Amino acid sequence: MMDELLEAAANYQSLGFSVVPLDGKRPNVRGWPSTAYSNDEIHDHLMRAEDPGIGVKMGSIVDWEHDTPAQEAKMLEIFGGKMPDGPWFTSRKGGHHLFLSDPRLQGHTISIPCDDGTKLIVRIGPGAQSAFPPSEGKAWVRSFDDHPLNPMPE
């Protein structure tokens, strides 16, 4: 698993993303929002983690996370009834759809109320990160290799 995490981290860095070492879903380093980590530093931090994973800092990308059917329905409503093409991955509870950063979105996270009382989470950055595959419970459905990042629909 460690080799797979390190390979994915190097791949994300080659795409221009800033990688954060995680323990579970949370960064296991201080100062992560403003620190860039080398492959050796990522390796060292992952070796100390009980549940090692890798995250990607938001800022150049936006992560729309849906964990319930109502959250997915809210996304469909926002996007005009059709889920946009582009990279996305599954998590234990739902999915994460990724887009290029959008100047219409401000702050680091937006919560959109849904019909079931939950909230659709939009991670924007800076100061936001999202755990990415191959972290535990995460798997690509459409990866960056096959589907480029697109702007968010109007």
mmCIF file with all atom_site columns, C-alpha atoms in Angstrom:
data_model
loop_
_atom_site.group_PDB
_atom_site.id
_atom_site.type_symbol
_atom_site.label_atom_id
_atom_site.label_alt_id
_atom_site.label_comp_id
_atom_site.label_asym_id
_atom_site.label_entity_id
_atom_site.label_seq_id
_atom_site.pdbx_PDB_ins_code
_atom_site.Cartn_x
_atom_site.Cartn_y
_atom_site.Cartn_z
_atom_site.occupancy
_atom_site.B_iso_or_equiv
_atom_site.pdbx_formal_charge
_atom_site.auth_seq_id
_atom_site.auth_comp_id
_atom_site.auth_asym_id
_atom_site.auth_atom_id
_atom_site.pdbx_PDB_model_num
ATOM 1   C CA . MET A 1 1   ? 0.000   0.000  0.000   1.00 0.00 ? 1   MET A CA 1
ATOM 2   C CA . MET A 1 2   ? 2.842   2.397  0.824   1.00 0.00 ? 2   MET A CA 1
ATOM 3   C CA . ASP A 1 3   ? 4.338   2.064  -2.683  1.00 0.00 ? 3   ASP A CA 1
ATOM 4   C CA . GLU A 1 4   ? 0.922   2.724  -4.215  1.00 0.00 ? 4   GLU A CA 1
ATOM 5   C CA . LEU A 1 5   ? 0.442   5.863  -2.082  1.00 0.00 ? 5   LEU A CA 1
ATOM 6   C CA . LEU A 1 6   ? 3.905   7.178  -2.943  1.00 0.00 ? 6   LEU A CA 1
ATOM 7   C CA . GLU A 1 7   ? 3.403   6.497  -6.652  1.00 0.00 ? 7   GLU A CA 1
ATOM 8   C CA . ALA A 1 8   ? 0.053   8.318  -6.608  1.00 0.00 ? 8   ALA A CA 1
ATOM 9   C CA . ALA A 1 9   ? 1.571   11.243 -4.673  1.00 0.00 ? 9   ALA A CA 1
ATOM 10  C CA . ALA A 1 10  ? 4.328   11.583 -7.281  1.00 0.00 ? 10  ALA A CA 1
ATOM 11  C CA . ASN A 1 11  ? 1.712   11.415 -10.064 1.00 0.00 ? 11  ASN A CA 1
ATOM 12  C CA . TYR A 1 12  ? -0.418  14.149 -8.462  1.00 0.00 ? 12  TYR A CA 1
ATOM 13  C CA . GLN A 1 13  ? 2.676   16.312 -8.024  1.00 0.00 ? 13  GLN A CA 1
ATOM 14  C CA . SER A 1 14  ? 3.573   15.796 -11.699 1.00 0.00 ? 14  SER A CA 1
ATOM 15  C CA . LEU A 1 15  ? 0.117   17.154 -12.551 1.00 0.00 ? 15  LEU A CA 1
ATOM 16  C CA . GLY A 1 16  ? 0.917   20.300 -10.552 1.00 0.00 ? 16  GLY A CA 1
ATOM 17  C CA . PHE A 1 17  ? -1.069  19.483 -7.415  1.00 0.00 ? 17  PHE A CA 1
ATOM 18  C CA . SER A 1 18  ? 0.240   19.992 -3.900  1.00 0.00 ? 18  SER A CA 1
ATOM 19  C CA . VAL A 1 19  ? 0.132   16.735 -1.915  1.00 0.00 ? 19  VAL A CA 1
ATOM 20  C CA . VAL A 1 20  ? -0.479  16.495 1.839   1.00 0.00 ? 20  VAL A CA 1
ATOM 21  C CA . PRO A 1 21  ? 0.408   13.384 3.882   1.00 0.00 ? 21  PRO A CA 1
ATOM 22  C CA . LEU A 1 22  ? -2.609  12.155 5.848   1.00 0.00 ? 22  LEU A CA 1
ATOM 23  C CA . ASP A 1 23  ? -3.429  9.959  8.805   1.00 0.00 ? 23  ASP A CA 1
ATOM 24  C CA . GLY A 1 24  ? -6.929  8.837  7.927   1.00 0.00 ? 24  GLY A CA 1
ATOM 25  C CA . LYS A 1 25  ? -8.604  11.825 6.302   1.00 0.00 ? 25  LYS A CA 1
ATOM 26  C CA . ARG A 1 26  ? -6.682  14.454 8.263   1.00 0.00 ? 26  ARG A CA 1
ATOM 27  C CA . PRO A 1 27  ? -3.267  15.978 7.592   1.00 0.00 ? 27  PRO A CA 1
ATOM 28  C CA . ASN A 1 28  ? -0.685  14.555 9.977   1.00 0.00 ? 28  ASN A CA 1
ATOM 29  C CA . VAL A 1 29  ? 1.605   17.581 9.644   1.00 0.00 ? 29  VAL A CA 1
ATOM 30  C CA . ARG A 1 30  ? 1.504   21.113 10.984  1.00 0.00 ? 30  ARG A CA 1
ATOM 31  C CA . GLY A 1 31  ? 1.484   24.055 8.627   1.00 0.00 ? 31  GLY A CA 1
ATOM 32  C CA . TRP A 1 32  ? 0.226   21.960 5.714   1.00 0.00 ? 32  TRP A CA 1
ATOM 33  C CA . PRO A 1 33  ? -1.757  24.758 4.018   1.00 0.00 ? 33  PRO A CA 1
ATOM 34  C CA . SER A 1 34  ? 1.429   26.717 3.309   1.00 0.00 ? 34  SER A CA 1
ATOM 35  C CA . THR A 1 35  ? 4.005   23.917 3.032   1.00 0.00 ? 35  THR A CA 1
ATOM 36  C CA . ALA A 1 36  ? 5.110   22.009 -0.057  1.00 0.00 ? 36  ALA A CA 1
ATOM 37  C CA . TYR A 1 37  ? 6.361   18.493 0.742   1.00 0.00 ? 37  TYR A CA 1
ATOM 38  C CA . SER A 1 38  ? 9.098   16.567 -1.036  1.00 0.00 ? 38  SER A CA 1
ATOM 39  C CA . ASN A 1 39  ? 8.652   12.883 -1.847  1.00 0.00 ? 39  ASN A CA 1
ATOM 40  C CA . ASP A 1 40  ? 10.996  12.028 1.051   1.00 0.00 ? 40  ASP A CA 1
ATOM 41  C CA . GLU A 1 41  ? 8.975   14.145 3.500   1.00 0.00 ? 41  GLU A CA 1
ATOM 42  C CA . ILE A 1 42  ? 5.718   12.581 2.318   1.00 0.00 ? 42  ILE A CA 1
ATOM 43  C CA . HIS A 1 43  ? 7.250   9.115  2.784   1.00 0.00 ? 43  HIS A CA 1
ATOM 44  C CA . ASP A 1 44  ? 8.477   9.937  6.313   1.00 0.00 ? 44  ASP A CA 1
ATOM 45  C CA . HIS A 1 45  ? 5.087   11.320 7.403   1.00 0.00 ? 45  HIS A CA 1
ATOM 46  C CA . LEU A 1 46  ? 3.189   8.376  5.911   1.00 0.00 ? 46  LEU A CA 1
ATOM 47  C CA . MET A 1 47  ? 5.455   5.908  7.728   1.00 0.00 ? 47  MET A CA 1
ATOM 48  C CA . ARG A 1 48  ? 4.399   7.477  11.069  1.00 0.00 ? 48  ARG A CA 1
ATOM 49  C CA . ALA A 1 49  ? 0.666   7.411  10.280  1.00 0.00 ? 49  ALA A CA 1
ATOM 50  C CA . GLU A 1 50  ? -1.648  4.754  11.708  1.00 0.00 ? 50  GLU A CA 1
ATOM 51  C CA . ASP A 1 51  ? -3.890  5.025  8.625   1.00 0.00 ? 51  ASP A CA 1
ATOM 52  C CA . PRO A 1 52  ? -1.661  6.520  5.895   1.00 0.00 ? 52  PRO A CA 1
ATOM 53  C CA . GLY A 1 53  ? -3.236  8.369  3.025   1.00 0.00 ? 53  GLY A CA 1
ATOM 54  C CA . ILE A 1 54  ? -2.624  11.231 0.663   1.00 0.00 ? 54  ILE A CA 1
ATOM 55  C CA . GLY A 1 55  ? -4.560  14.408 0.229   1.00 0.00 ? 55  GLY A CA 1
ATOM 56  C CA . VAL A 1 56  ? -4.480  17.111 -2.395  1.00 0.00 ? 56  VAL A CA 1
ATOM 57  C CA . LYS A 1 57  ? -4.724  20.782 -1.458  1.00 0.00 ? 57  LYS A CA 1
ATOM 58  C CA . MET A 1 58  ? -7.637  22.604 -2.974  1.00 0.00 ? 58  MET A CA 1
ATOM 59  C CA . GLY A 1 59  ? -7.047  25.906 -4.738  1.00 0.00 ? 59  GLY A CA 1
ATOM 60  C CA . SER A 1 60  ? -6.252  24.887 -8.304  1.00 0.00 ? 60  SER A CA 1
ATOM 61  C CA . ILE A 1 61  ? -9.088  22.362 -8.137  1.00 0.00 ? 61  ILE A CA 1
ATOM 62  C CA . VAL A 1 62  ? -12.517 22.174 -6.480  1.00 0.00 ? 62  VAL A CA 1
ATOM 63  C CA . ASP A 1 63  ? -13.988 19.008 -4.916  1.00 0.00 ? 63  ASP A CA 1
ATOM 64  C CA . TRP A 1 64  ? -17.758 18.510 -4.794  1.00 0.00 ? 64  TRP A CA 1
ATOM 65  C CA . GLU A 1 65  ? -18.407 15.720 -2.261  1.00 0.00 ? 65  GLU A CA 1
ATOM 66  C CA . HIS A 1 66  ? -21.745 13.911 -2.040  1.00 0.00 ? 66  HIS A CA 1
ATOM 67  C CA . ASP A 1 67  ? -22.369 11.228 0.593   1.00 0.00 ? 67  ASP A CA 1
ATOM 68  C CA . THR A 1 68  ? -26.151 10.756 0.380   1.00 0.00 ? 68  THR A CA 1
ATOM 69  C CA . PRO A 1 69  ? -28.731 10.406 -2.436  1.00 0.00 ? 69  PRO A CA 1
ATOM 70  C CA . ALA A 1 70  ? -30.125 13.836 -1.464  1.00 0.00 ? 70  ALA A CA 1
ATOM 71  C CA . GLN A 1 71  ? -26.676 15.399 -1.837  1.00 0.00 ? 71  GLN A CA 1
ATOM 72  C CA . GLU A 1 72  ? -26.225 13.786 -5.241  1.00 0.00 ? 72  GLU A CA 1
ATOM 73  C CA . ALA A 1 73  ? -29.710 15.032 -6.234  1.00 0.00 ? 73  ALA A CA 1
ATOM 74  C CA . LYS A 1 74  ? -28.723 18.554 -5.136  1.00 0.00 ? 74  LYS A CA 1
ATOM 75  C CA . MET A 1 75  ? -25.610 18.342 -7.340  1.00 0.00 ? 75  MET A CA 1
ATOM 76  C CA . LEU A 1 76  ? -27.748 17.244 -10.287 1.00 0.00 ? 76  LEU A CA 1
ATOM 77  C CA . GLU A 1 77  ? -30.128 20.130 -9.627  1.00 0.00 ? 77  GLU A CA 1
ATOM 78  C CA . ILE A 1 78  ? -27.253 22.626 -9.501  1.00 0.00 ? 78  ILE A CA 1
ATOM 79  C CA . PHE A 1 79  ? -25.721 21.224 -12.707 1.00 0.00 ? 79  PHE A CA 1
ATOM 80  C CA . GLY A 1 80  ? -28.973 21.204 -14.696 1.00 0.00 ? 80  GLY A CA 1
ATOM 81  C CA . GLY A 1 81  ? -29.851 17.522 -14.369 1.00 0.00 ? 81  GLY A CA 1
ATOM 82  C CA . LYS A 1 82  ? -26.654 16.016 -15.757 1.00 0.00 ? 82  LYS A CA 1
ATOM 83  C CA . MET A 1 83  ? -23.489 15.175 -13.867 1.00 0.00 ? 83  MET A CA 1
ATOM 84  C CA . PRO A 1 84  ? -20.609 16.896 -15.659 1.00 0.00 ? 84  PRO A CA 1
ATOM 85  C CA . ASP A 1 85  ? -17.879 14.873 -17.325 1.00 0.00 ? 85  ASP A CA 1
ATOM 86  C CA . GLY A 1 86  ? -14.511 14.927 -15.629 1.00 0.00 ? 86  GLY A CA 1
ATOM 87  C CA . PRO A 1 87  ? -12.484 13.087 -13.031 1.00 0.00 ? 87  PRO A CA 1
ATOM 88  C CA . TRP A 1 88  ? -14.244 11.659 -10.018 1.00 0.00 ? 88  TRP A CA 1
ATOM 89  C CA . PHE A 1 89  ? -13.707 9.015  -7.385  1.00 0.00 ? 89  PHE A CA 1
ATOM 90  C CA . THR A 1 90  ? -15.753 7.061  -4.899  1.00 0.00 ? 90  THR A CA 1
ATOM 91  C CA . SER A 1 91  ? -15.363 7.172  -1.143  1.00 0.00 ? 91  SER A CA 1
ATOM 92  C CA . ARG A 1 92  ? -16.864 4.942  1.544   1.00 0.00 ? 92  ARG A CA 1
ATOM 93  C CA . LYS A 1 93  ? -20.089 6.943  1.538   1.00 0.00 ? 93  LYS A CA 1
ATOM 94  C CA . GLY A 1 94  ? -20.390 8.507  -1.913  1.00 0.00 ? 94  GLY A CA 1
ATOM 95  C CA . GLY A 1 95  ? -18.375 10.367 -4.511  1.00 0.00 ? 95  GLY A CA 1
ATOM 96  C CA . HIS A 1 96  ? -16.073 13.300 -5.207  1.00 0.00 ? 96  HIS A CA 1
ATOM 97  C CA . HIS A 1 97  ? -16.353 15.257 -8.481  1.00 0.00 ? 97  HIS A CA 1
ATOM 98  C CA . LEU A 1 98  ? -13.384 17.462 -9.372  1.00 0.00 ? 98  LEU A CA 1
ATOM 99  C CA . PHE A 1 99  ? -13.293 20.704 -11.362 1.00 0.00 ? 99  PHE A CA 1
ATOM 100 C CA . LEU A 1 100 ? -10.883 23.506 -12.131 1.00 0.00 ? 100 LEU A CA 1
ATOM 101 C CA . SER A 1 101 ? -10.884 26.332 -9.612  1.00 0.00 ? 101 SER A CA 1
ATOM 102 C CA . ASP A 1 102 ? -13.688 28.827 -10.171 1.00 0.00 ? 102 ASP A CA 1
ATOM 103 C CA . PRO A 1 103 ? -13.587 32.534 -9.209  1.00 0.00 ? 103 PRO A CA 1
ATOM 104 C CA . ARG A 1 104 ? -17.333 32.402 -8.425  1.00 0.00 ? 104 ARG A CA 1
ATOM 105 C CA . LEU A 1 105 ? -16.487 30.328 -5.344  1.00 0.00 ? 105 LEU A CA 1
ATOM 106 C CA . GLN A 1 106 ? -14.850 32.029 -2.372  1.00 0.00 ? 106 GLN A CA 1
ATOM 107 C CA . GLY A 1 107 ? -13.509 30.733 0.939   1.00 0.00 ? 107 GLY A CA 1
ATOM 108 C CA . HIS A 1 108 ? -12.203 27.279 1.686   1.00 0.00 ? 108 HIS A CA 1
ATOM 109 C CA . THR A 1 109 ? -15.424 25.239 2.036   1.00 0.00 ? 109 THR A CA 1
ATOM 110 C CA . ILE A 1 110 ? -19.090 25.750 1.166   1.00 0.00 ? 110 ILE A CA 1
ATOM 111 C CA . SER A 1 111 ? -21.936 23.690 2.666   1.00 0.00 ? 111 SER A CA 1
ATOM 112 C CA . ILE A 1 112 ? -25.156 23.515 0.633   1.00 0.00 ? 112 ILE A CA 1
ATOM 113 C CA . PRO A 1 113 ? -28.271 22.326 2.543   1.00 0.00 ? 113 PRO A CA 1
ATOM 114 C CA . CYS A 1 114 ? -30.045 19.269 1.125   1.00 0.00 ? 114 CYS A CA 1
ATOM 115 C CA . ASP A 1 115 ? -33.566 17.862 1.487   1.00 0.00 ? 115 ASP A CA 1
ATOM 116 C CA . ASP A 1 116 ? -32.471 15.125 3.924   1.00 0.00 ? 116 ASP A CA 1
ATOM 117 C CA . GLY A 1 117 ? -30.990 17.625 6.407   1.00 0.00 ? 117 GLY A CA 1
ATOM 118 C CA . THR A 1 118 ? -27.398 16.915 5.331   1.00 0.00 ? 118 THR A CA 1
ATOM 119 C CA . LYS A 1 119 ? -25.106 19.256 3.441   1.00 0.00 ? 119 LYS A CA 1
ATOM 120 C CA . LEU A 1 120 ? -23.374 18.927 0.096   1.00 0.00 ? 120 LEU A CA 1
ATOM 121 C CA . ILE A 1 121 ? -19.728 19.881 0.706   1.00 0.00 ? 121 ILE A CA 1
ATOM 122 C CA . VAL A 1 122 ? -17.706 21.904 -1.804  1.00 0.00 ? 122 VAL A CA 1
ATOM 123 C CA . ARG A 1 123 ? -14.005 22.132 -0.957  1.00 0.00 ? 123 ARG A CA 1
ATOM 124 C CA . ILE A 1 124 ? -12.473 25.161 -2.636  1.00 0.00 ? 124 ILE A CA 1
ATOM 125 C CA . GLY A 1 125 ? -9.186  26.109 -0.927  1.00 0.00 ? 125 GLY A CA 1
ATOM 126 C CA . PRO A 1 126 ? -6.876  27.522 0.294   1.00 0.00 ? 126 PRO A CA 1
ATOM 127 C CA . GLY A 1 127 ? -6.937  25.809 3.666   1.00 0.00 ? 127 GLY A CA 1
ATOM 128 C CA . ALA A 1 128 ? -8.970  22.889 2.346   1.00 0.00 ? 128 ALA A CA 1
ATOM 129 C CA . GLN A 1 129 ? -7.733  19.479 1.260   1.00 0.00 ? 129 GLN A CA 1
ATOM 130 C CA . SER A 1 130 ? -9.360  16.269 0.180   1.00 0.00 ? 130 SER A CA 1
ATOM 131 C CA . ALA A 1 131 ? -8.177  12.684 0.649   1.00 0.00 ? 131 ALA A CA 1
ATOM 132 C CA . PHE A 1 132 ? -7.528  11.141 -2.787  1.00 0.00 ? 132 PHE A CA 1
ATOM 133 C CA . PRO A 1 133 ? -7.145  7.582  -4.058  1.00 0.00 ? 133 PRO A CA 1
ATOM 134 C CA . PRO A 1 134 ? -5.504  5.276  -3.246  1.00 0.00 ? 134 PRO A CA 1
ATOM 135 C CA . SER A 1 135 ? -6.169  6.413  0.352   1.00 0.00 ? 135 SER A CA 1
ATOM 136 C CA . GLU A 1 136 ? -8.294  3.912  2.281   1.00 0.00 ? 136 GLU A CA 1
ATOM 137 C CA . GLY A 1 137 ? -11.836 3.687  0.884   1.00 0.00 ? 137 GLY A CA 1
ATOM 138 C CA . LYS A 1 138 ? -11.088 5.838  -2.205  1.00 0.00 ? 138 LYS A CA 1
ATOM 139 C CA . ALA A 1 139 ? -11.096 4.545  -5.802  1.00 0.00 ? 139 ALA A CA 1
ATOM 140 C CA . TRP A 1 140 ? -11.068 6.310  -9.169  1.00 0.00 ? 140 TRP A CA 1
ATOM 141 C CA . VAL A 1 141 ? -14.116 5.998  -11.407 1.00 0.00 ? 141 VAL A CA 1
ATOM 142 C CA . ARG A 1 142 ? -12.721 8.468  -13.974 1.00 0.00 ? 142 ARG A CA 1
ATOM 143 C CA . SER A 1 143 ? -9.097  9.412  -13.340 1.00 0.00 ? 143 SER A CA 1
ATOM 144 C CA . PHE A 1 144 ? -7.024  12.371 -14.480 1.00 0.00 ? 144 PHE A CA 1
ATOM 145 C CA . ASP A 1 145 ? -5.398  9.976  -16.959 1.00 0.00 ? 145 ASP A CA 1
ATOM 146 C CA . ASP A 1 146 ? -8.650  9.513  -18.857 1.00 0.00 ? 146 ASP A CA 1
ATOM 147 C CA . HIS A 1 147 ? -10.597 12.689 -18.128 1.00 0.00 ? 147 HIS A CA 1
ATOM 148 C CA . PRO A 1 148 ? -9.108  16.191 -17.909 1.00 0.00 ? 148 PRO A CA 1
ATOM 149 C CA . LEU A 1 149 ? -10.243 18.693 -15.316 1.00 0.00 ? 149 LEU A CA 1
ATOM 150 C CA . ASN A 1 150 ? -12.967 20.912 -16.699 1.00 0.00 ? 150 ASN A CA 1
ATOM 151 C CA . PRO A 1 151 ? -14.394 24.244 -15.618 1.00 0.00 ? 151 PRO A CA 1
ATOM 152 C CA . MET A 1 152 ? -17.547 23.999 -13.524 1.00 0.00 ? 152 MET A CA 1
ATOM 153 C CA . PRO A 1 153 ? -20.748 24.342 -15.557 1.00 0.00 ? 153 PRO A CA 1
ATOM 154 C CA . GLU A 1 154 ? -22.463 27.732 -15.476 1.00 0.00 ? 154 GLU A CA 1
#
